[in-house]
Coordinates of C-alpha atoms and ligand atoms in Angstrom, one line a residue:
M1 CA 0.0 0.0 0.0
A2 CA 1.2 3.4 -0.9
Q3 CA 1.8 5.7 2.2
D4 CA -0.6 8.7 2.5
P5 CA 1.7 11.6 1.4
R6 CA 0.6 13.7 4.3
E7 CA 1.7 11.0 6.7
S8 CA 5.0 10.4 5.2
G9 CA 5.6 14.3 4.9
R10 CA 5.9 13.8 1.1
Q11 CA 4.2 16.3 -1.2
E12 CA 0.8 15.5 -2.9
L13 CA 1.0 15.0 -6.6
P14 CA 0.4 18.1 -8.6
T15 CA -3.3 18.9 -9.4
G16 CA -4.9 18.7 -12.7
E17 CA -4.6 22.5 -13.1
E18 CA -1.0 22.5 -12.1
L19 CA -0.2 19.8 -14.7
A20 CA -2.1 21.5 -17.4
R21 CA -0.2 24.8 -16.7
A22 CA 3.0 22.8 -16.9
G23 CA 2.0 21.2 -20.2
L24 CA 2.0 17.7 -18.7
G25 CA -0.5 14.8 -18.2
L26 CA -0.2 12.2 -15.5
T27 CA -1.8 9.0 -14.7
V28 CA -0.8 6.6 -11.8
D29 CA -2.2 3.1 -11.9
G30 CA -0.6 0.9 -9.2
A31 CA 3.0 0.3 -10.0
V32 CA 3.0 2.4 -13.3
A33 CA 3.0 6.1 -13.7
R34 CA 2.6 7.6 -17.2
V35 CA 3.7 11.2 -17.8
T36 CA 2.6 12.8 -21.1
I37 CA 4.2 16.1 -22.4
S38 CA 1.1 17.8 -23.6
R39 CA 1.5 21.0 -25.5
P40 CA 0.6 19.7 -29.0
E41 CA 0.0 23.4 -30.3
R42 CA 3.8 24.1 -29.5
R43 CA 4.9 20.7 -30.6
N44 CA 5.2 19.6 -27.0
A45 CA 7.8 22.4 -26.2
M46 CA 8.6 22.5 -22.5
T47 CA 9.1 25.4 -20.3
G48 CA 10.7 25.8 -16.8
R49 CA 7.4 25.0 -15.3
T50 CA 7.3 21.7 -17.1
W51 CA 10.6 20.7 -15.4
T52 CA 9.8 22.1 -11.9
T53 CA 6.5 20.1 -12.1
L54 CA 8.3 17.0 -13.3
A55 CA 10.5 17.3 -10.3
H56 CA 7.4 17.7 -8.1
I57 CA 6.0 14.5 -9.7
G58 CA 9.1 12.6 -8.8
Q59 CA 8.9 13.7 -5.3
A60 CA 5.3 12.9 -4.9
L61 CA 4.9 9.5 -6.6
P62 CA 3.4 6.9 -4.4
D63 CA 5.9 4.3 -3.0
D64 CA 4.4 1.5 -4.9
V65 CA 5.2 3.1 -8.3
R66 CA 8.0 1.1 -10.0
I67 CA 7.8 2.1 -13.6
V68 CA 7.6 5.6 -15.2
V69 CA 6.7 6.0 -18.9
I70 CA 7.3 9.4 -20.4
A71 CA 5.7 10.1 -23.9
G72 CA 4.7 13.0 -25.9
E73 CA 1.1 13.7 -26.8
G74 CA 0.4 13.2 -30.7
D75 CA 3.1 12.3 -33.1
I76 CA 6.1 14.1 -31.5
F77 CA 7.9 13.6 -28.2
S78 CA 9.0 17.2 -27.7
A79 CA 10.4 20.1 -29.7
G80 CA 12.6 20.9 -26.7
I81 CA 12.6 24.1 -24.7
D82 CA 9.9 26.7 -25.6
L83 CA 12.0 29.1 -27.5
N84 CA 10.0 32.0 -25.9
M85 CA 11.7 31.2 -22.7
F86 CA 14.6 33.1 -24.2
T87 CA 12.5 36.3 -25.1
P88 CA 12.3 39.1 -22.5
E89 CA 8.6 38.3 -22.1
G90 CA 9.0 34.6 -21.3
V91 CA 6.0 32.2 -21.5
D92 CA 2.6 32.8 -19.9
G93 CA 4.0 34.9 -17.1
E94 CA 6.9 32.5 -16.4
R95 CA 10.3 34.1 -15.9
S96 CA 12.4 34.6 -18.9
I97 CA 15.8 32.9 -18.9
V98 CA 17.5 35.9 -20.2
A99 CA 15.5 39.0 -19.0
G100 CA 17.0 39.1 -15.5
L101 CA 20.5 38.9 -16.8
A102 CA 19.7 41.5 -19.5
D103 CA 18.1 44.1 -16.9
G104 CA 20.5 43.3 -14.1
S105 CA 17.8 41.8 -11.7
A106 CA 19.6 38.4 -11.7
D107 CA 23.3 37.5 -11.7
E108 CA 25.1 34.5 -12.6
A109 CA 24.6 32.6 -9.3
D110 CA 20.9 33.2 -9.6
L111 CA 20.9 31.7 -13.1
D112 CA 23.1 28.7 -11.8
A113 CA 20.6 28.2 -9.1
Y114 CA 17.6 28.4 -11.4
I115 CA 19.2 25.8 -13.9
S116 CA 20.0 23.5 -10.9
E117 CA 16.3 23.7 -10.1
L118 CA 15.3 22.8 -13.6
Q119 CA 17.9 19.9 -13.7
Q120 CA 15.9 18.3 -10.8
G121 CA 13.1 17.5 -13.2
F122 CA 15.5 15.3 -15.1
L123 CA 17.7 13.8 -12.3
W124 CA 15.0 11.9 -10.4
L125 CA 14.5 9.7 -13.4
R126 CA 17.8 7.8 -12.5
R127 CA 16.4 6.8 -9.1
P128 CA 17.2 3.1 -8.5
D129 CA 13.7 2.5 -7.1
L130 CA 12.2 3.3 -10.6
V131 CA 12.7 2.0 -14.1
T132 CA 12.0 4.9 -16.5
I133 CA 11.0 4.5 -20.1
A134 CA 10.9 7.3 -22.8
A135 CA 8.4 6.3 -25.5
V136 CA 9.5 8.3 -28.5
R137 CA 7.6 9.2 -31.6
G138 CA 8.8 11.8 -34.0
H139 CA 11.3 14.6 -32.9
A140 CA 12.9 14.7 -29.5
I141 CA 14.9 17.9 -29.8
G142 CA 17.2 19.5 -27.4
A143 CA 15.7 19.3 -23.9
G144 CA 13.4 16.5 -25.4
F145 CA 16.5 14.5 -26.4
Q146 CA 17.9 15.2 -22.9
L147 CA 14.7 14.0 -21.2
A148 CA 14.8 10.8 -23.2
L149 CA 18.5 10.4 -22.2
S150 CA 17.5 10.7 -18.6
C151 CA 15.4 7.5 -18.8
D152 CA 16.7 4.0 -18.5
L153 CA 15.1 2.7 -21.6
R154 CA 14.2 4.5 -24.8
I155 CA 11.7 2.6 -27.0
L156 CA 11.4 4.4 -30.3
A157 CA 8.9 4.5 -33.1
D158 CA 10.7 4.2 -36.5
D159 CA 9.8 7.9 -37.1
A160 CA 11.8 9.1 -34.1
R161 CA 14.5 11.7 -34.6
F162 CA 17.0 12.8 -31.9
C163 CA 18.6 16.2 -32.2
M164 CA 21.0 18.0 -29.6
K165 CA 20.1 21.5 -31.0
E166 CA 21.6 23.5 -28.2
P167 CA 25.0 24.4 -29.7
A168 CA 23.4 25.5 -33.0
L169 CA 21.5 28.0 -30.8
G170 CA 24.7 29.2 -29.0
L171 CA 23.9 27.1 -25.9
V172 CA 25.2 23.9 -24.3
P173 CA 23.1 20.8 -23.4
D174 CA 22.6 21.6 -19.7
L175 CA 19.6 19.5 -18.7
T176 CA 21.7 16.4 -17.5
G177 CA 22.0 14.9 -21.0
T178 CA 25.7 15.1 -21.8
K179 CA 26.7 12.4 -19.3
P180 CA 24.4 9.7 -20.6
L181 CA 25.1 10.7 -24.2
V182 CA 28.9 10.2 -23.7
D183 CA 28.3 7.0 -21.5
I184 CA 26.2 5.5 -24.4
V185 CA 27.8 6.6 -27.7
G186 CA 31.4 7.8 -26.5
V187 CA 32.9 11.2 -26.5
H188 CA 33.9 11.1 -30.2
R189 CA 30.3 10.4 -31.5
A190 CA 28.8 12.7 -28.9
T191 CA 30.9 15.5 -30.1
E192 CA 29.9 15.0 -33.7
I193 CA 26.2 14.6 -32.8
C194 CA 26.1 17.8 -30.5
L195 CA 28.3 20.0 -32.6
T196 CA 26.6 19.4 -36.0
A197 CA 23.2 19.4 -34.2
R198 CA 22.1 16.9 -36.9
K199 CA 19.0 14.6 -36.5
V200 CA 19.8 11.0 -35.5
G201 CA 17.1 8.7 -37.0
A202 CA 15.6 5.6 -35.1
E203 CA 17.8 3.1 -37.1
E204 CA 21.0 4.9 -36.2
A205 CA 19.8 5.4 -32.7
R206 CA 19.4 1.7 -32.4
E207 CA 22.9 1.1 -33.8
L208 CA 24.5 3.6 -31.6
G209 CA 22.8 2.1 -28.4
L210 CA 20.6 5.2 -27.9
A211 CA 17.4 3.1 -28.6
T212 CA 16.6 0.1 -26.6
L213 CA 14.2 -1.0 -29.3
V214 CA 12.7 0.4 -32.6
V215 CA 9.3 -0.6 -33.7
G216 CA 6.7 0.6 -36.2
V217 CA 4.6 3.6 -35.1
D218 CA 1.5 1.6 -34.6
E219 CA 3.4 -0.9 -32.5
L220 CA 5.0 1.7 -30.0
D221 CA 2.2 1.4 -27.3
G222 CA 2.3 -2.4 -27.4
A223 CA 6.0 -2.5 -27.2
V224 CA 6.0 -0.1 -24.2
D225 CA 3.2 -2.3 -22.5
D226 CA 5.3 -5.4 -23.2
A227 CA 8.4 -3.8 -21.6
V228 CA 6.4 -2.6 -18.6
A229 CA 5.0 -6.2 -18.1
A230 CA 8.5 -7.7 -18.3
L231 CA 9.9 -5.2 -15.7
L232 CA 7.0 -5.7 -13.4
A233 CA 7.6 -9.5 -13.5
T234 CA 11.1 -9.0 -11.9
N235 CA 11.5 -9.2 -8.1
P236 CA 11.2 -5.5 -7.1
E237 CA 13.9 -5.5 -4.5
A238 CA 16.3 -7.2 -6.8
A239 CA 15.5 -4.6 -9.5
V240 CA 16.4 -1.8 -7.2
A241 CA 19.6 -3.3 -6.0
T242 CA 20.6 -4.3 -9.5
K243 CA 20.0 -0.9 -11.0
A244 CA 21.9 0.6 -8.2
L245 CA 24.7 -1.7 -8.8
L246 CA 24.8 -1.0 -12.6
Q247 CA 24.9 2.7 -11.9
Q248 CA 28.1 2.5 -10.0
A249 CA 29.9 0.1 -12.5
G250 CA 31.1 2.9 -14.7
D251 CA 32.9 4.8 -11.9
N252 CA 34.1 1.8 -9.9
T253 CA 37.3 -0.1 -10.4
L254 CA 36.7 -3.8 -10.9
E255 CA 37.8 -4.4 -7.3
E256 CA 35.3 -1.8 -6.0
Q257 CA 32.6 -3.2 -8.2
C258 CA 33.1 -6.8 -7.0
A259 CA 32.9 -5.5 -3.4
A260 CA 29.6 -3.7 -4.3
E261 CA 28.2 -6.9 -6.0
R262 CA 29.1 -8.9 -2.8
R263 CA 27.5 -6.4 -0.5
A264 CA 24.4 -6.2 -2.6
Q265 CA 24.1 -10.0 -2.8
V266 CA 24.6 -10.5 0.9
G267 CA 21.7 -8.1 1.4
R268 CA 19.6 -10.0 -1.2
L269 CA 20.4 -13.4 0.2
T270 CA 19.8 -12.4 3.7
A271 CA 16.2 -11.0 2.7
L272 CA 15.6 -14.2 0.7
A273 CA 16.6 -16.4 3.7
R274 CA 14.5 -14.4 6.1
A275 CA 11.5 -14.7 3.7
M276 CA 11.9 -18.5 3.5
T277 CA 12.3 -18.7 7.3
A278 CA 9.1 -16.7 7.7
G279 CA 7.3 -18.8 5.2
A280 CA 8.3 -22.1 6.7
Ligands
LIG1 N1 9.2 26.5 -28.9 C1 8.1 27.3 -29.1 N2 7.2 27.0 -30.1 C2 7.6 26.0 -30.9 C3 8.8 25.2 -30.7 C4 9.6 25.5 -29.6 N3 10.7 24.8 -29.3 N4 8.8 24.2 -31.7 C5 7.7 24.4 -32.4 N5 6.9 25.5 -32.0 C6 5.7 26.1 -32.5 C7 6.0 26.7 -33.8 O1 6.5 28.0 -33.6 C8 4.6 26.7 -34.4 O2 3.8 27.7 -33.9 P1 2.7 28.5 -34.8 O3 1.8 27.4 -35.2 O4 2.1 29.5 -33.9 O5 3.5 29.0 -36.0 C9 4.2 25.3 -34.0 O6 4.9 24.9 -32.9 C10 4.3 24.2 -35.0 O7 5.7 24.2 -35.3 P2 6.2 23.8 -36.8 O8 7.6 24.2 -36.9 O9 5.2 24.3 -37.8 O10 6.0 22.2 -36.7 P3 6.7 21.2 -37.7 O11 6.0 19.8 -37.4 O12 6.9 21.6 -39.0 O13 8.2 21.0 -37.1 C11 9.8 20.8 -35.3 C12 8.4 20.5 -35.9 C13 10.8 20.1 -36.3 C14 9.8 20.3 -33.8 C15 10.0 22.3 -35.5 O14 8.9 23.0 -34.9 C16 11.2 22.8 -34.7 O15 12.5 22.6 -35.2 N6 11.1 23.5 -33.6 C17 12.2 24.1 -32.9 C18 13.1 23.2 -32.1 C19 14.2 23.8 -31.2 O16 14.9 24.6 -31.7 N7 14.1 23.6 -30.0 C20 15.0 24.1 -29.0 C21 16.1 23.1 -28.8 S1 17.3 23.7 -27.6 C22 16.7 23.1 -26.1 O17 15.7 22.4 -26.0 C23 17.4 23.6 -24.8

């Protein structure tokens, strides 16, 4: 049973109104949460509020959620940041990213803190207690690509296109995407993809390891459902421990990783033995 958020001190999930203002949809059904990027009239472009609300969702998800699926409404994942965020007016009363710097009301430290706040919307998707899936149709540009990179699995329709557009706009990718990109494709290919800002199609994404699976457009929902069912069939505690172990592997020496495997396995075997004793 999920704990009542009020008892655990955890936030309540965003209201429907808050989600709509952030351009998001959310359903939670038992162990599966589904987040939809939902601003179709702007090609699912996202704003600062989208990412602070995503962070809020991460903090407020019930304990029994194990899988998070992120998709875009309609035939596109996301056109990335709403480019109006860079205009002095911003978007719908949301602060402009540049206005404060231009008029002197914000300094570099303020902007650093703001970007850090936005990054929280992406970081929680790495949590070991969740398996996160990006279901990608059409373009995933800039921040959209980085959102997909924040997920554990990327299931792509064959019309999917990734593009790291930021350098072409005079920016750097700063929404947590550079590390997973380099981890997956290596610094050489990541440099080429980012500095040309070219589009990477679904087939190439599969060859590069950026796509877990590529299917026909009409098969995307079914492929995601199959992945969700397979993930839910795995022992939940073992899944958490294994994801945590895999996440350390890149930074650990072999010796450190072997020690981490032993610690995790001792924990697992102890729990399994206790369960056997309790059931005897
Ligand atoms: N921000 C704000 N509005 C957008 C964005 C965006 N990122 N992307 C699309 N829109 C708007 C368009 O301005 C247009 O509005 P209008 O109907 O009022 O004219 C509407 O969405 C439809 O856009 P089209 O370009 O007509 O749609 P199309 O399907 O032809 O192309 C595509 C889609 C490829 C996504 C294209 O819109 C595009 O390249 N968008 C910009 C992508 C971009 O540069 N994103 C920022 C990357 S950097 C980052 O994310 C940090």
